[in-house]
mmCIF file of N, CA and C in Angstrom:
data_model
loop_
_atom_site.group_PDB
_atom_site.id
_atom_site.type_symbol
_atom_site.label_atom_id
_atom_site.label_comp_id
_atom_site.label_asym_id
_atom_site.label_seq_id
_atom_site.Cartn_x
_atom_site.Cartn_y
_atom_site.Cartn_z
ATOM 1 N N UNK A 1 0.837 -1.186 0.000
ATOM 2 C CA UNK A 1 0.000 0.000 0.000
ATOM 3 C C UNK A 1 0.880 1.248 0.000
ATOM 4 N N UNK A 2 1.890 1.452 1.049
ATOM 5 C CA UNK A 2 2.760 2.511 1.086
ATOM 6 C C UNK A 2 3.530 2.954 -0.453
ATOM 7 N N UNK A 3 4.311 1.825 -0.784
ATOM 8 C CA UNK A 3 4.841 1.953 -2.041
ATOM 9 C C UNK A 3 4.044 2.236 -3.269
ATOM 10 N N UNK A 4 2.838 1.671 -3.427
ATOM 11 C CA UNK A 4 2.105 1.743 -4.303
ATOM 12 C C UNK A 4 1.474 3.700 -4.359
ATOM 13 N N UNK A 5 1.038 3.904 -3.162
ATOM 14 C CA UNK A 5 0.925 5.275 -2.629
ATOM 15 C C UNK A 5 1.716 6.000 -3.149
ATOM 16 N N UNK A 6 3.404 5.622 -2.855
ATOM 17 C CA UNK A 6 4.275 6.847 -3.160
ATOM 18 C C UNK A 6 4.545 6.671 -4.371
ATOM 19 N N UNK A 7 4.288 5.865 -5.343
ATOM 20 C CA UNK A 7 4.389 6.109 -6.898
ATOM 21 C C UNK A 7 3.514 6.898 -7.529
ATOM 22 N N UNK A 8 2.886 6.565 -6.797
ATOM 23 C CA UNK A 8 1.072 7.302 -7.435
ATOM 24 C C UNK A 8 0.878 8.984 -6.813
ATOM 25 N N UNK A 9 0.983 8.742 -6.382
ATOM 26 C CA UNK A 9 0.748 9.780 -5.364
ATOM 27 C C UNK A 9 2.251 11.330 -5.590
ATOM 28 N N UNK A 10 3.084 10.483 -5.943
ATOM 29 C CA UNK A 10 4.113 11.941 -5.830
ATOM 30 C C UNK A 10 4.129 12.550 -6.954
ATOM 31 N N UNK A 11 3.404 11.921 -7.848
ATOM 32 C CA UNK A 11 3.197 12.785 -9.060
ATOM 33 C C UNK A 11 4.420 13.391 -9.567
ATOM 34 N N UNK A 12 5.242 12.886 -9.961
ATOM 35 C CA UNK A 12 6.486 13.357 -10.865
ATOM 36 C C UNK A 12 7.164 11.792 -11.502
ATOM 37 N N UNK A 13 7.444 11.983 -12.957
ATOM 38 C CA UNK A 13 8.653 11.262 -13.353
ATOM 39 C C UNK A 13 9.005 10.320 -12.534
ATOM 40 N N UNK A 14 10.179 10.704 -11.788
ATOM 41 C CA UNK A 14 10.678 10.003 -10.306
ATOM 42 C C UNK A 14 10.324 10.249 -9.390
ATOM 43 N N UNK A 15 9.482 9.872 -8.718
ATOM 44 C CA UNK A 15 9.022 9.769 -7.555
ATOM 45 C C UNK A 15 10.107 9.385 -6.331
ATOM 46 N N UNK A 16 11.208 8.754 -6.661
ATOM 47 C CA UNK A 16 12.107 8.634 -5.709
ATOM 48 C C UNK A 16 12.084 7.827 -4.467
ATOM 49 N N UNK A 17 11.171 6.694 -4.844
ATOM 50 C CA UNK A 17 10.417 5.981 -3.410
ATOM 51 C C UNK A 17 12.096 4.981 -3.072
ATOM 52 N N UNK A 18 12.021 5.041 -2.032
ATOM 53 C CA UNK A 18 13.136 4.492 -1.206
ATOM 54 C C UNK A 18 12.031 3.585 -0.007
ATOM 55 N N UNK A 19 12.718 2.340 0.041
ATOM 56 C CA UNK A 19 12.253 1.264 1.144
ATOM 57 C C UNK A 19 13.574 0.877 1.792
ATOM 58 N N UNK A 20 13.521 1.219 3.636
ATOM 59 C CA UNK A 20 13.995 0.740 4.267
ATOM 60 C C UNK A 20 13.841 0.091 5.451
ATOM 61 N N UNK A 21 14.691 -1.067 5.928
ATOM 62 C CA UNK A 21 14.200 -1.831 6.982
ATOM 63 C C UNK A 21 14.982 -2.398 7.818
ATOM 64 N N UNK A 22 15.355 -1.855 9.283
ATOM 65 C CA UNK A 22 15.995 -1.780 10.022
ATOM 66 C C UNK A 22 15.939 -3.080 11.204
ATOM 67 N N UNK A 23 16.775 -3.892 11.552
ATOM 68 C CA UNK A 23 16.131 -4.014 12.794
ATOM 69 C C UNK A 23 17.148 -3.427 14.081
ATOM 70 N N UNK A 24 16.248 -3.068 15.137
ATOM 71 C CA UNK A 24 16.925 -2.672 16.190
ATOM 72 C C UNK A 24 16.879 -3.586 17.637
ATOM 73 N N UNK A 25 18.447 -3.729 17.731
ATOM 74 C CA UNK A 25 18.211 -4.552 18.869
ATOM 75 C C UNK A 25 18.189 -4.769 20.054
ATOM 76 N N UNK A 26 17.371 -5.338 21.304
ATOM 77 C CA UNK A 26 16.713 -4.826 22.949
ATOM 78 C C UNK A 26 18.102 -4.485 23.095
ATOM 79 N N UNK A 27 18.222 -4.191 24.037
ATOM 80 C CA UNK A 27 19.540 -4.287 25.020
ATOM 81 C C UNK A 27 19.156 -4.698 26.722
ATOM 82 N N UNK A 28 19.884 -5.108 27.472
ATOM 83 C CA UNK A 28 19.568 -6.368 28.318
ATOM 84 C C UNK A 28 18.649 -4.795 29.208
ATOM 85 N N UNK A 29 18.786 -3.558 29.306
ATOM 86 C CA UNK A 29 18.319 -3.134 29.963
ATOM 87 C C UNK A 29 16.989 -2.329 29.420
ATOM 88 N N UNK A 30 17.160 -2.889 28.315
ATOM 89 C CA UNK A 30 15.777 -2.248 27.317
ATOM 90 C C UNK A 30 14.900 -3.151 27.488
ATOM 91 N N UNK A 31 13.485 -2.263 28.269
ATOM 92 C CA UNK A 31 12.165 -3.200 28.509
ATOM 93 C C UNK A 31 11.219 -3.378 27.483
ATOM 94 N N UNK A 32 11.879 -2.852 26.510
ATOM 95 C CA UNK A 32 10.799 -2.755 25.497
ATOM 96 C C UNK A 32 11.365 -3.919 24.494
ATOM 97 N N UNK A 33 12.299 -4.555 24.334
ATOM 98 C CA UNK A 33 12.494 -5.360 22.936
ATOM 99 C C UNK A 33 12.995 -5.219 22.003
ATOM 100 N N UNK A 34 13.200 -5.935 21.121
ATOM 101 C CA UNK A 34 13.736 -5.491 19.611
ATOM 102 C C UNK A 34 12.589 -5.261 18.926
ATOM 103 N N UNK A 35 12.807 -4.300 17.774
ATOM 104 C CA UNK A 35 12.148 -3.773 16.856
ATOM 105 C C UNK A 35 12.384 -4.180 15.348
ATOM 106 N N UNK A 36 11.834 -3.831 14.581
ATOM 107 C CA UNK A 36 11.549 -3.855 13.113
ATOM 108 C C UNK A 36 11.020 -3.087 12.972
ATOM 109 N N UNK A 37 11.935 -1.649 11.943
ATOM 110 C CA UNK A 37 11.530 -0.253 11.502
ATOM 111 C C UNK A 37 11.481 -0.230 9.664
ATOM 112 N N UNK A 38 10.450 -0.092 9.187
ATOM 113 C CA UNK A 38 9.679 0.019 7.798
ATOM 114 C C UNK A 38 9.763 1.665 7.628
ATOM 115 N N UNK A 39 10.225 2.164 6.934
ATOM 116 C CA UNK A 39 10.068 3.254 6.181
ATOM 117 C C UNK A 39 10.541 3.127 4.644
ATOM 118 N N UNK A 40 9.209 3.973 4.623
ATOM 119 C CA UNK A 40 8.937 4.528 2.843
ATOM 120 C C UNK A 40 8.805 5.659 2.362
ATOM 121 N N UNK A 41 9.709 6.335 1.754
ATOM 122 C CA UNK A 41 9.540 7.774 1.533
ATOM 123 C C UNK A 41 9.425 8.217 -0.436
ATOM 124 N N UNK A 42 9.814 8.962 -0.591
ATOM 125 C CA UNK A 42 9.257 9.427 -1.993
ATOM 126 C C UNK A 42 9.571 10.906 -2.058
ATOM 127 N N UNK A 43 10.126 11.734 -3.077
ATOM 128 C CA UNK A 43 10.437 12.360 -3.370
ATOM 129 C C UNK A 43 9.573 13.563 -4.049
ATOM 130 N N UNK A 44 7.753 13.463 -4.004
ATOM 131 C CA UNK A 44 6.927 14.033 -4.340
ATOM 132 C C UNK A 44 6.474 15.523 -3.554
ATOM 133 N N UNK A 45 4.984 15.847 -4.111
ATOM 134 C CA UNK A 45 4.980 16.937 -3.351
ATOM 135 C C UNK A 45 4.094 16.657 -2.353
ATOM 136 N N UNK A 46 3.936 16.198 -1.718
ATOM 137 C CA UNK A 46 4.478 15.789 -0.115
ATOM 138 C C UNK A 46 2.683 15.977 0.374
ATOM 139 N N UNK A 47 2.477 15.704 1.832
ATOM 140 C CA UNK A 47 0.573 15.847 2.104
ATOM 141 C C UNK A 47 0.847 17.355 2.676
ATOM 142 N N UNK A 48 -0.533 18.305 2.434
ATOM 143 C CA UNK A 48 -0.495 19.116 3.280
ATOM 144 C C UNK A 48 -0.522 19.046 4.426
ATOM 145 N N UNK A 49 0.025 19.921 5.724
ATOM 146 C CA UNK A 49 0.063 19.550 7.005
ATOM 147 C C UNK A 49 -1.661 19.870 7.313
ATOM 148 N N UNK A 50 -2.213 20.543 7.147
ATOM 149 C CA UNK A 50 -3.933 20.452 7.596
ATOM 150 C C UNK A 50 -4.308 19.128 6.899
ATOM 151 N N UNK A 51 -3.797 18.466 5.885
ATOM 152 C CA UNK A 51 -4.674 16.818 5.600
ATOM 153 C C UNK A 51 -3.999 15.665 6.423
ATOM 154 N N UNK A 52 -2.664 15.901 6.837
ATOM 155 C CA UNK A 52 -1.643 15.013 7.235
ATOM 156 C C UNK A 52 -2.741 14.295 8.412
ATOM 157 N N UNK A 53 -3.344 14.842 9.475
ATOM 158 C CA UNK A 53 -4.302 14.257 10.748
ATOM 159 C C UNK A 53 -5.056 13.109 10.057
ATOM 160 N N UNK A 54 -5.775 13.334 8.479
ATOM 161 C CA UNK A 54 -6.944 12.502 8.466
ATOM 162 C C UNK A 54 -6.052 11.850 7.845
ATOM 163 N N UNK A 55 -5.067 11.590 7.097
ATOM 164 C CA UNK A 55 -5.128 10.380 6.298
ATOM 165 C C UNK A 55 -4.988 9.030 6.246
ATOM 166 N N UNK A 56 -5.119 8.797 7.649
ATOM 167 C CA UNK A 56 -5.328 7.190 8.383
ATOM 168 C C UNK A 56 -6.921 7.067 8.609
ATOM 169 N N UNK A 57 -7.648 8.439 8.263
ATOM 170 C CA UNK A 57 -9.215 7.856 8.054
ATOM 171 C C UNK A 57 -9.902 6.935 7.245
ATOM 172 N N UNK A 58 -10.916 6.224 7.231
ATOM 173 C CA UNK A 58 -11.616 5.857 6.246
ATOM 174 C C UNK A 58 -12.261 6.428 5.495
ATOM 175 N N UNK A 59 -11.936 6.238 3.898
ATOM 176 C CA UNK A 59 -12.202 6.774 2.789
ATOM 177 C C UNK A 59 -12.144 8.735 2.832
ATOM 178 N N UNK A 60 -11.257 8.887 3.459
ATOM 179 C CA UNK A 60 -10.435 10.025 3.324
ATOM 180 C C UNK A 60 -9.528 10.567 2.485
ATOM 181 N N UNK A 61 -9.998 11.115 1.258
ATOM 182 C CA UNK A 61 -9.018 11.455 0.185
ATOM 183 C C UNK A 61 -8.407 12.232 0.199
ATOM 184 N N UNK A 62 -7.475 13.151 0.727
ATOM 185 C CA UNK A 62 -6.745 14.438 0.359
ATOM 186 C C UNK A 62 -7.236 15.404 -1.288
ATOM 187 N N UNK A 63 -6.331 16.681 -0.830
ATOM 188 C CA UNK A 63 -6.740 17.101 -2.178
ATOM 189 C C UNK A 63 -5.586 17.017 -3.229
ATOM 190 N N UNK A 64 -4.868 16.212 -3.285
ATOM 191 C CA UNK A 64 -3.874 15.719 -3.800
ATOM 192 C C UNK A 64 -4.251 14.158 -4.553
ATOM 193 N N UNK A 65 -4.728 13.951 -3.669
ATOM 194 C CA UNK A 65 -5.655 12.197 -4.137
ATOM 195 C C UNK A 65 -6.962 12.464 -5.278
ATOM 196 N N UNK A 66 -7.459 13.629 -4.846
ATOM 197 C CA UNK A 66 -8.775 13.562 -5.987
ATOM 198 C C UNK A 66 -8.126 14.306 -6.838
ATOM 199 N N UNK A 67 -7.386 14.863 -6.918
ATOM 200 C CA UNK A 67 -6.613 15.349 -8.376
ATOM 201 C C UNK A 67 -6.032 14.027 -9.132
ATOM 202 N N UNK A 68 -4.929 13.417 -8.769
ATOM 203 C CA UNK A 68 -4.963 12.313 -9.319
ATOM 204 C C UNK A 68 -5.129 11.502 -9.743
ATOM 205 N N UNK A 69 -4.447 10.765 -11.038
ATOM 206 C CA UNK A 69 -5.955 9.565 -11.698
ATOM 207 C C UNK A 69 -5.684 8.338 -10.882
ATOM 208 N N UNK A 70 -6.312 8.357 -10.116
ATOM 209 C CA UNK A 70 -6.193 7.017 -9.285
ATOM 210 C C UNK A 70 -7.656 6.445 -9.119
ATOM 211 N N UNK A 71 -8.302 5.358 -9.199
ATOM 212 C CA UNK A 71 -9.713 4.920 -8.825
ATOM 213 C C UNK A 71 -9.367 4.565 -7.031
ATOM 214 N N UNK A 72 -8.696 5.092 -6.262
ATOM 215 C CA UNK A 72 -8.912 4.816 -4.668
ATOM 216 C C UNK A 72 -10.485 5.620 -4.420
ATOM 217 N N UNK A 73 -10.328 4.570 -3.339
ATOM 218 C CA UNK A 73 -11.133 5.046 -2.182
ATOM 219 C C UNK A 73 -11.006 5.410 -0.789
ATOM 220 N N UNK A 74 -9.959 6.098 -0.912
ATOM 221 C CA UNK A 74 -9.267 6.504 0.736
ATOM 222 C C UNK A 74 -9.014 5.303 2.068
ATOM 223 N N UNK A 75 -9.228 3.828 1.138
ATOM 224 C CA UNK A 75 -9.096 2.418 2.413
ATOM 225 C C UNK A 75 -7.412 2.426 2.630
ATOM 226 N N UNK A 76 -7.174 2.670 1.535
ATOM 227 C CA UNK A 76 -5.625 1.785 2.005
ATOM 228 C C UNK A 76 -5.005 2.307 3.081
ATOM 229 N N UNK A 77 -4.398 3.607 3.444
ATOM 230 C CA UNK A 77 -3.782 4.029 4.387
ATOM 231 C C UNK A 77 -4.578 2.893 5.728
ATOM 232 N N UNK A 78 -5.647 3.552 5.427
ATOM 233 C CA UNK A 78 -6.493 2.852 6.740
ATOM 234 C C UNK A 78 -6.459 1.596 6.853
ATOM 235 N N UNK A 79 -6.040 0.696 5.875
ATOM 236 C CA UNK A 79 -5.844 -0.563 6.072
ATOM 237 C C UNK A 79 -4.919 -1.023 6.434
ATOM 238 N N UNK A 80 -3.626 -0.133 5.930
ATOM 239 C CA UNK A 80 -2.271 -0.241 6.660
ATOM 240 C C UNK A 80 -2.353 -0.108 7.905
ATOM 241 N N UNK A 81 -2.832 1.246 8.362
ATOM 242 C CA UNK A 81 -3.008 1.689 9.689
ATOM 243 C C UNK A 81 -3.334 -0.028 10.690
ATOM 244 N N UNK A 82 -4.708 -0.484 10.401
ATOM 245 C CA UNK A 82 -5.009 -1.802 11.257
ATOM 246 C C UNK A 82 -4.224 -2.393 10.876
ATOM 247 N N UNK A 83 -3.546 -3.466 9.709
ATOM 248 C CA UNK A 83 -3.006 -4.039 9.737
ATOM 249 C C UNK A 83 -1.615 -4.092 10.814
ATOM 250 N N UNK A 84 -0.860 -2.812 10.392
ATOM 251 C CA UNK A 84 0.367 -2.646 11.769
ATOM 252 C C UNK A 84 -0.025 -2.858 13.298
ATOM 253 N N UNK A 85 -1.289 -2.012 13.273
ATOM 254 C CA UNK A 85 -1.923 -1.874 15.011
ATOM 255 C C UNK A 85 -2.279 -3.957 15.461
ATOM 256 N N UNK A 86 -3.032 -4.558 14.502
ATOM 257 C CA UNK A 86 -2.873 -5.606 14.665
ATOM 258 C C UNK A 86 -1.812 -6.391 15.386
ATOM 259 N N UNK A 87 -0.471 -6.022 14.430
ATOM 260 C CA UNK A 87 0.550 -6.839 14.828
ATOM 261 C C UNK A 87 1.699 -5.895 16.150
ATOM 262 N N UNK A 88 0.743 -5.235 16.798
ATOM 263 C CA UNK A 88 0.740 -4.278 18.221
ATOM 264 C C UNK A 88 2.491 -3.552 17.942
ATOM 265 N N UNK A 89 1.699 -2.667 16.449
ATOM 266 C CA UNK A 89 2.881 -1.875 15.802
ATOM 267 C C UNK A 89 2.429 -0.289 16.065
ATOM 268 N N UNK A 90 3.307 0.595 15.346
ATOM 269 C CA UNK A 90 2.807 1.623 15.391
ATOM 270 C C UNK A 90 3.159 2.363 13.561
ATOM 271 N N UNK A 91 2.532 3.476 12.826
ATOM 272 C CA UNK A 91 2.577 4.052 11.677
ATOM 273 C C UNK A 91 2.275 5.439 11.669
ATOM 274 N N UNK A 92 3.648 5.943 11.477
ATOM 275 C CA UNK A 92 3.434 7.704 11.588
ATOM 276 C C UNK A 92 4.195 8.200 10.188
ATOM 277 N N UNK A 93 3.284 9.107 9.860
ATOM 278 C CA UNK A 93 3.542 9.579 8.766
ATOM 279 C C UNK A 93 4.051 11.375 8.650
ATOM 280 N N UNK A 94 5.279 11.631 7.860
ATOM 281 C CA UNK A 94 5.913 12.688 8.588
ATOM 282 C C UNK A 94 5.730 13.309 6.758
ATOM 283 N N UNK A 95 5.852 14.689 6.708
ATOM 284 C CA UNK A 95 5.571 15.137 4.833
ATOM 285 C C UNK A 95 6.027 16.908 5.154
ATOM 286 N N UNK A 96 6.679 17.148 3.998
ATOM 287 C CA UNK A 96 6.802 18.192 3.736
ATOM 288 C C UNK A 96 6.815 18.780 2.565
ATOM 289 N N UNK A 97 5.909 20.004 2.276
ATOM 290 C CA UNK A 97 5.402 20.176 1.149
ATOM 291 C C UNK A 97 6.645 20.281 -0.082
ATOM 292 N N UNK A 98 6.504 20.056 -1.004
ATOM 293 C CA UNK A 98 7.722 20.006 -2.037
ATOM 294 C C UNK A 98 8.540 18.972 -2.000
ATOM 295 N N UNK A 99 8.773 18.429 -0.866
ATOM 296 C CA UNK A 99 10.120 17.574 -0.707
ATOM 297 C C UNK A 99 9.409 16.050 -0.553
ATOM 298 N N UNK A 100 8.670 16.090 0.008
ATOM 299 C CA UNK A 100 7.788 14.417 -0.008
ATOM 300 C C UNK A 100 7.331 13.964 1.558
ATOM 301 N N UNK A 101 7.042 12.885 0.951
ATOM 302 C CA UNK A 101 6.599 12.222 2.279
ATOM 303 C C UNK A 101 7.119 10.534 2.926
ATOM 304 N N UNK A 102 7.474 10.554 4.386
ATOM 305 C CA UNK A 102 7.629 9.675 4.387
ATOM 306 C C UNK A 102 6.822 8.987 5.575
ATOM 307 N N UNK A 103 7.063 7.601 5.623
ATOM 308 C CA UNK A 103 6.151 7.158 6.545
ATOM 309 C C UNK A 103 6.853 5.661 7.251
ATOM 310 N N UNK A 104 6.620 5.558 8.515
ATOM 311 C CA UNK A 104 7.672 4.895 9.557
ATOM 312 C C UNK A 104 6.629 4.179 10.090
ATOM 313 N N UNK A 105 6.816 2.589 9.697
ATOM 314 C CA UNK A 105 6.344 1.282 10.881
ATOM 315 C C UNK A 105 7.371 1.267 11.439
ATOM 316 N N UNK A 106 6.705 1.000 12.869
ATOM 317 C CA UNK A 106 7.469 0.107 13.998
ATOM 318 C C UNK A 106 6.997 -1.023 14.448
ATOM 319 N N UNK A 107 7.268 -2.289 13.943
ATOM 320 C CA UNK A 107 6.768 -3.387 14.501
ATOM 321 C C UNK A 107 7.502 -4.239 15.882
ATOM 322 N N UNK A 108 7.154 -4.788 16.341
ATOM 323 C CA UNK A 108 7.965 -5.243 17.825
ATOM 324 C C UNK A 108 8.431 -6.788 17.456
ATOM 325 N N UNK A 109 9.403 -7.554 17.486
ATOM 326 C CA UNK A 109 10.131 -8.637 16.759
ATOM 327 C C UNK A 109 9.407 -9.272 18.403
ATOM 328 N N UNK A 110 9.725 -10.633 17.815
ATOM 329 C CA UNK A 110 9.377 -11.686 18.760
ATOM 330 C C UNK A 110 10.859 -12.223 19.023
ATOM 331 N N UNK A 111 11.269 -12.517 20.018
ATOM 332 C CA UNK A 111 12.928 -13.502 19.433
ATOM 333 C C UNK A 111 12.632 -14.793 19.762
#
């Protein structure tokens, strides 16, 4: 969904989508665990910060999305969104106008 998003969505030539995936590991005094960090970014023109709040809504299009020829229906973010929360993750999405947008899972590793 993310990747598919930032092709579509950044509206230029190159879109510039970059996928990376980290893992980070507990340390004996870290109560929290190891991690698995997902980010996807893109080189587009980026969400406005007044749409940035909704776009983990359902069927929430930006005005960047209904310009675009895309047949969405504003699910996917939102499907990402549950899907991560499911696997008791978290998905924040960070954008700046001109420069793009990117967007950061944190999932929690099992060992």
């Amino acid at each position: 969904i993310l990747v598919d998003n930032a092709g579509t969505y950044a509206d230029t030539p190159d879109p510039g989508v970059r996928v990376s995936l980290v893992k980070n590991q507990a340390t004996t005094s870290d109560a929290v665990g190891s991690t698995v960090v997902l980010q996807v970014s893109d080189q587009g023109k980026g969400i406005k910060p007044s749409e940035l709040p909704h776009i983990f809504d359902r069927f929430y299009r930006g005005s960047e999305a209904t310009k675009a020829k895309s047949s969405g229906h504003g699910l996917g973010l939102s499907l990402a969104q549950d899907i991560v929360h499911r696997h008791k993750g978290e998905i924040l999405a960070s954008s700046k106008a001109g420069k793009g947008t990117t967007f950061t899972i944190t999932l929690p590793v099992n060992n």
